[in-house]
């Protein structure tokens, strides 16, 4: 699986910061809003790295031609996608909360992102339990301006602030959501119930 001894990469604070999305590139998943918002960021020391395939791929390639900070990597192996997530400054899931299925949808990607130890920005989907509110950073609203503002806010944090946010999220997943942690909870629950 994705959880284990993941190396914490030393991120040199002068290096270029990267916003990363890995996954399905469907327009309905909000990827174009992310790209539009990123395009409006003026900082030249920030890149947007996108990996995956879908109906937005050709449009993303067009944006990448116009803005050399947008890097389209195509479909990556799982190992390369995870490496990209580990090296990111911030991970983004731009899927908006505007379709019926999001009520029941908890993107596995969110778990995968949180384990990276980097800050994760997403929309508060109806399917995301409130216990994640302390470890996810939420876009306020589904607009280009709002997405841009939240990206800038997180990119402008200090390295240490971002590190602490990422570690809190990673520890939350490892302590609560790995198979071993879930198994332990069930075991304790059954034991507690048998004491009566």
mmCIF file of C-alpha atoms in Angstrom:
data_model
loop_
_atom_site.group_PDB
_atom_site.id
_atom_site.type_symbol
_atom_site.label_atom_id
_atom_site.label_comp_id
_atom_site.label_asym_id
_atom_site.label_seq_id
_atom_site.Cartn_x
_atom_site.Cartn_y
_atom_site.Cartn_z
ATOM 1 C CA UNK A 1 0.000 0.000 0.000
ATOM 2 C CA UNK A 2 0.871 3.654 0.173
ATOM 3 C CA UNK A 3 1.445 3.813 3.899
ATOM 4 C CA UNK A 4 4.748 2.861 5.412
ATOM 5 C CA UNK A 5 8.123 4.406 5.879
ATOM 6 C CA UNK A 6 7.791 7.198 3.395
ATOM 7 C CA UNK A 7 10.967 9.256 3.271
ATOM 8 C CA UNK A 8 10.506 12.882 4.226
ATOM 9 C CA UNK A 9 12.213 14.713 1.413
ATOM 10 C CA UNK A 10 14.269 17.754 2.236
ATOM 11 C CA UNK A 11 12.682 20.600 0.401
ATOM 12 C CA UNK A 12 15.134 23.386 -0.173
ATOM 13 C CA UNK A 13 13.301 26.594 0.649
ATOM 14 C CA UNK A 14 14.707 28.492 -2.358
ATOM 15 C CA UNK A 15 13.548 25.914 -4.832
ATOM 16 C CA UNK A 16 10.595 26.325 -7.107
ATOM 17 C CA UNK A 17 7.327 25.516 -5.360
ATOM 18 C CA UNK A 18 5.018 23.014 -6.988
ATOM 19 C CA UNK A 19 1.255 22.614 -6.990
ATOM 20 C CA UNK A 20 0.424 19.012 -7.915
ATOM 21 C CA UNK A 21 -2.652 17.158 -9.172
ATOM 22 C CA UNK A 22 -2.530 13.477 -10.086
ATOM 23 C CA UNK A 23 -5.576 11.598 -11.313
ATOM 24 C CA UNK A 24 -8.396 11.601 -13.804
ATOM 25 C CA UNK A 25 -8.485 14.712 -15.944
ATOM 26 C CA UNK A 26 -12.224 15.134 -16.465
ATOM 27 C CA UNK A 27 -13.489 18.666 -16.986
ATOM 28 C CA UNK A 28 -16.330 17.964 -14.556
ATOM 29 C CA UNK A 29 -13.732 17.282 -11.837
ATOM 30 C CA UNK A 30 -12.750 20.953 -11.834
ATOM 31 C CA UNK A 31 -9.300 20.590 -13.364
ATOM 32 C CA UNK A 32 -9.784 23.532 -15.759
ATOM 33 C CA UNK A 33 -10.732 25.869 -12.912
ATOM 34 C CA UNK A 34 -7.511 24.878 -11.164
ATOM 35 C CA UNK A 35 -5.510 25.652 -14.310
ATOM 36 C CA UNK A 36 -7.300 28.978 -14.886
ATOM 37 C CA UNK A 37 -6.704 29.971 -11.253
ATOM 38 C CA UNK A 38 -3.043 28.939 -11.390
ATOM 39 C CA UNK A 39 -2.551 30.946 -14.622
ATOM 40 C CA UNK A 40 -3.546 34.098 -12.726
ATOM 41 C CA UNK A 41 -0.812 33.638 -10.096
ATOM 42 C CA UNK A 42 1.992 36.038 -10.983
ATOM 43 C CA UNK A 43 4.803 34.346 -9.047
ATOM 44 C CA UNK A 44 7.233 32.852 -11.582
ATOM 45 C CA UNK A 45 8.763 30.506 -8.988
ATOM 46 C CA UNK A 46 5.682 28.293 -8.834
ATOM 47 C CA UNK A 47 4.827 25.425 -11.174
ATOM 48 C CA UNK A 48 1.651 23.402 -11.641
ATOM 49 C CA UNK A 49 2.363 19.723 -12.325
ATOM 50 C CA UNK A 50 -0.511 17.636 -13.655
ATOM 51 C CA UNK A 51 -0.460 13.895 -14.233
ATOM 52 C CA UNK A 52 -3.235 11.730 -15.617
ATOM 53 C CA UNK A 53 -5.548 11.361 -18.585
ATOM 54 C CA UNK A 54 -9.085 12.314 -19.461
ATOM 55 C CA UNK A 55 -11.293 14.563 -21.580
ATOM 56 C CA UNK A 56 -9.371 17.677 -20.471
ATOM 57 C CA UNK A 57 -5.929 16.380 -21.570
ATOM 58 C CA UNK A 58 -5.728 18.212 -24.905
ATOM 59 C CA UNK A 59 -6.922 21.466 -23.350
ATOM 60 C CA UNK A 60 -4.298 21.137 -20.596
ATOM 61 C CA UNK A 61 -1.604 20.663 -23.263
ATOM 62 C CA UNK A 62 -2.745 23.952 -24.860
ATOM 63 C CA UNK A 63 -2.369 25.793 -21.538
ATOM 64 C CA UNK A 64 1.036 24.175 -20.999
ATOM 65 C CA UNK A 65 2.208 25.572 -24.359
ATOM 66 C CA UNK A 66 1.138 29.095 -23.359
ATOM 67 C CA UNK A 67 2.474 29.056 -19.778
ATOM 68 C CA UNK A 68 5.795 27.304 -19.194
ATOM 69 C CA UNK A 69 4.971 26.983 -15.478
ATOM 70 C CA UNK A 70 2.229 24.463 -16.326
ATOM 71 C CA UNK A 71 3.757 21.020 -16.723
ATOM 72 C CA UNK A 72 1.610 18.232 -18.139
ATOM 73 C CA UNK A 73 3.181 14.851 -17.424
ATOM 74 C CA UNK A 74 0.594 12.547 -18.987
ATOM 75 C CA UNK A 75 -0.211 9.200 -17.383
ATOM 76 C CA UNK A 76 2.343 8.180 -14.737
ATOM 77 C CA UNK A 77 2.945 4.845 -13.048
ATOM 78 C CA UNK A 78 1.595 4.645 -9.505
ATOM 79 C CA UNK A 79 5.152 4.825 -8.121
ATOM 80 C CA UNK A 80 5.946 7.966 -10.131
ATOM 81 C CA UNK A 81 2.633 9.587 -9.134
ATOM 82 C CA UNK A 82 3.418 8.967 -5.459
ATOM 83 C CA UNK A 83 6.931 10.348 -5.906
ATOM 84 C CA UNK A 84 5.415 13.473 -7.458
ATOM 85 C CA UNK A 85 3.031 13.798 -4.473
ATOM 86 C CA UNK A 86 5.919 13.455 -2.007
ATOM 87 C CA UNK A 87 7.925 16.165 -3.759
ATOM 88 C CA UNK A 88 5.011 18.613 -4.009
ATOM 89 C CA UNK A 89 4.728 21.856 -2.077
ATOM 90 C CA UNK A 90 0.941 21.523 -2.065
ATOM 91 C CA UNK A 91 -1.492 18.926 -3.427
ATOM 92 C CA UNK A 92 -4.841 19.915 -4.858
ATOM 93 C CA UNK A 93 -8.078 18.083 -5.563
ATOM 94 C CA UNK A 94 -10.224 20.597 -7.480
ATOM 95 C CA UNK A 95 -13.355 18.402 -7.664
ATOM 96 C CA UNK A 96 -16.290 20.679 -6.798
ATOM 97 C CA UNK A 97 -19.185 19.751 -4.525
ATOM 98 C CA UNK A 98 -21.793 20.218 -7.211
ATOM 99 C CA UNK A 99 -23.005 16.793 -8.258
ATOM 100 C CA UNK A 100 -25.248 14.320 -6.483
ATOM 101 C CA UNK A 101 -22.540 11.646 -6.278
ATOM 102 C CA UNK A 102 -20.287 13.846 -4.122
ATOM 103 C CA UNK A 103 -22.695 13.205 -1.230
ATOM 104 C CA UNK A 104 -21.397 9.634 -1.161
ATOM 105 C CA UNK A 105 -17.977 10.310 -2.537
ATOM 106 C CA UNK A 106 -14.847 10.276 -0.427
ATOM 107 C CA UNK A 107 -12.007 10.444 -2.945
ATOM 108 C CA UNK A 108 -9.325 7.842 -2.220
ATOM 109 C CA UNK A 109 -6.972 10.416 -3.698
ATOM 110 C CA UNK A 110 -7.556 12.537 -0.580
ATOM 111 C CA UNK A 111 -6.179 9.770 1.651
ATOM 112 C CA UNK A 112 -3.247 9.213 -0.685
ATOM 113 C CA UNK A 113 -2.491 12.945 -0.727
ATOM 114 C CA UNK A 114 -2.706 13.310 3.068
ATOM 115 C CA UNK A 115 -0.183 10.497 3.586
ATOM 116 C CA UNK A 116 2.386 12.472 1.547
ATOM 117 C CA UNK A 117 2.993 14.804 4.494
ATOM 118 C CA UNK A 118 2.223 17.857 2.341
ATOM 119 C CA UNK A 119 -0.692 20.295 2.672
ATOM 120 C CA UNK A 120 -3.798 19.240 0.744
ATOM 121 C CA UNK A 121 -6.394 21.694 -0.582
ATOM 122 C CA UNK A 122 -9.803 20.473 -1.713
ATOM 123 C CA UNK A 123 -13.464 21.358 -1.644
ATOM 124 C CA UNK A 124 -15.502 20.225 1.336
ATOM 125 C CA UNK A 125 -17.413 17.464 -0.440
ATOM 126 C CA UNK A 126 -20.569 16.221 1.285
ATOM 127 C CA UNK A 127 -18.929 12.796 1.463
ATOM 128 C CA UNK A 128 -15.924 14.024 3.483
ATOM 129 C CA UNK A 129 -16.509 13.380 7.207
ATOM 130 C CA UNK A 130 -16.054 16.349 9.561
ATOM 131 C CA UNK A 131 -13.119 14.640 11.279
ATOM 132 C CA UNK A 132 -11.053 15.666 8.233
ATOM 133 C CA UNK A 133 -11.754 19.376 8.766
ATOM 134 C CA UNK A 134 -8.633 19.719 10.927
ATOM 135 C CA UNK A 135 -6.297 18.203 8.362
ATOM 136 C CA UNK A 136 -7.653 19.357 4.994
ATOM 137 C CA UNK A 137 -7.516 22.926 3.722
ATOM 138 C CA UNK A 138 -10.743 23.869 1.945
ATOM 139 C CA UNK A 139 -11.382 26.175 -0.983
ATOM 140 C CA UNK A 140 -14.039 28.664 0.137
ATOM 141 C CA UNK A 141 -16.060 28.613 -3.069
ATOM 142 C CA UNK A 142 -15.908 27.221 -6.577
ATOM 143 C CA UNK A 143 -14.628 30.312 -8.376
ATOM 144 C CA UNK A 144 -11.347 31.062 -10.135
ATOM 145 C CA UNK A 145 -10.630 33.905 -7.691
ATOM 146 C CA UNK A 146 -11.322 31.777 -4.618
ATOM 147 C CA UNK A 147 -9.137 28.915 -5.877
ATOM 148 C CA UNK A 148 -6.317 31.334 -6.724
ATOM 149 C CA UNK A 149 -6.569 33.018 -3.292
ATOM 150 C CA UNK A 150 -6.328 29.719 -1.393
ATOM 151 C CA UNK A 151 -3.422 28.488 -3.526
ATOM 152 C CA UNK A 152 -1.530 31.736 -2.850
ATOM 153 C CA UNK A 153 -2.331 31.592 0.859
ATOM 154 C CA UNK A 154 -0.828 28.101 1.225
ATOM 155 C CA UNK A 155 2.134 28.773 -1.082
ATOM 156 C CA UNK A 156 2.964 31.888 0.972
ATOM 157 C CA UNK A 157 3.142 30.005 4.278
ATOM 158 C CA UNK A 158 6.631 29.345 5.598
ATOM 159 C CA UNK A 159 8.205 25.952 4.867
ATOM 160 C CA UNK A 160 7.827 25.124 8.544
ATOM 161 C CA UNK A 161 4.108 26.015 8.605
ATOM 162 C CA UNK A 162 3.478 23.839 5.556
ATOM 163 C CA UNK A 163 5.550 21.030 7.057
ATOM 164 C CA UNK A 164 3.527 21.090 10.290
ATOM 165 C CA UNK A 165 0.204 21.075 8.407
ATOM 166 C CA UNK A 166 1.408 18.142 6.288
ATOM 167 C CA UNK A 167 2.715 16.148 9.242
ATOM 168 C CA UNK A 168 -0.495 16.623 11.221
ATOM 169 C CA UNK A 169 -2.475 15.284 8.257
ATOM 170 C CA UNK A 170 -0.093 12.371 7.676
ATOM 171 C CA UNK A 171 -0.183 11.373 11.349
ATOM 172 C CA UNK A 172 -3.977 11.595 11.375
ATOM 173 C CA UNK A 173 -4.201 9.084 8.518
ATOM 174 C CA UNK A 174 -1.544 6.740 9.920
ATOM 175 C CA UNK A 175 -3.071 6.804 13.413
ATOM 176 C CA UNK A 176 -6.688 6.430 12.302
ATOM 177 C CA UNK A 177 -7.113 5.208 8.757
ATOM 178 C CA UNK A 178 -4.531 2.552 7.940
ATOM 179 C CA UNK A 179 -5.755 -1.059 7.971
ATOM 180 C CA UNK A 180 -3.757 -1.707 11.136
ATOM 181 C CA UNK A 181 -5.241 1.322 12.914
ATOM 182 C CA UNK A 182 -8.777 0.449 11.810
ATOM 183 C CA UNK A 183 -8.253 -3.185 12.850
ATOM 184 C CA UNK A 184 -7.086 -2.038 16.285
ATOM 185 C CA UNK A 185 -10.191 0.152 16.691
ATOM 186 C CA UNK A 186 -12.490 -2.756 15.824
ATOM 187 C CA UNK A 187 -10.563 -5.058 18.178
ATOM 188 C CA UNK A 188 -10.841 -2.541 21.040
ATOM 189 C CA UNK A 189 -14.517 -1.971 20.320
ATOM 190 C CA UNK A 190 -15.267 -5.712 20.419
ATOM 191 C CA UNK A 191 -13.234 -6.147 23.595
ATOM 192 C CA UNK A 192 -14.973 -3.235 25.321
ATOM 193 C CA UNK A 193 -18.350 -4.706 24.410
ATOM 194 C CA UNK A 194 -17.381 -8.110 25.773
ATOM 195 C CA UNK A 195 -16.516 -6.748 29.194
ATOM 196 C CA UNK A 196 -20.164 -6.311 30.212
#
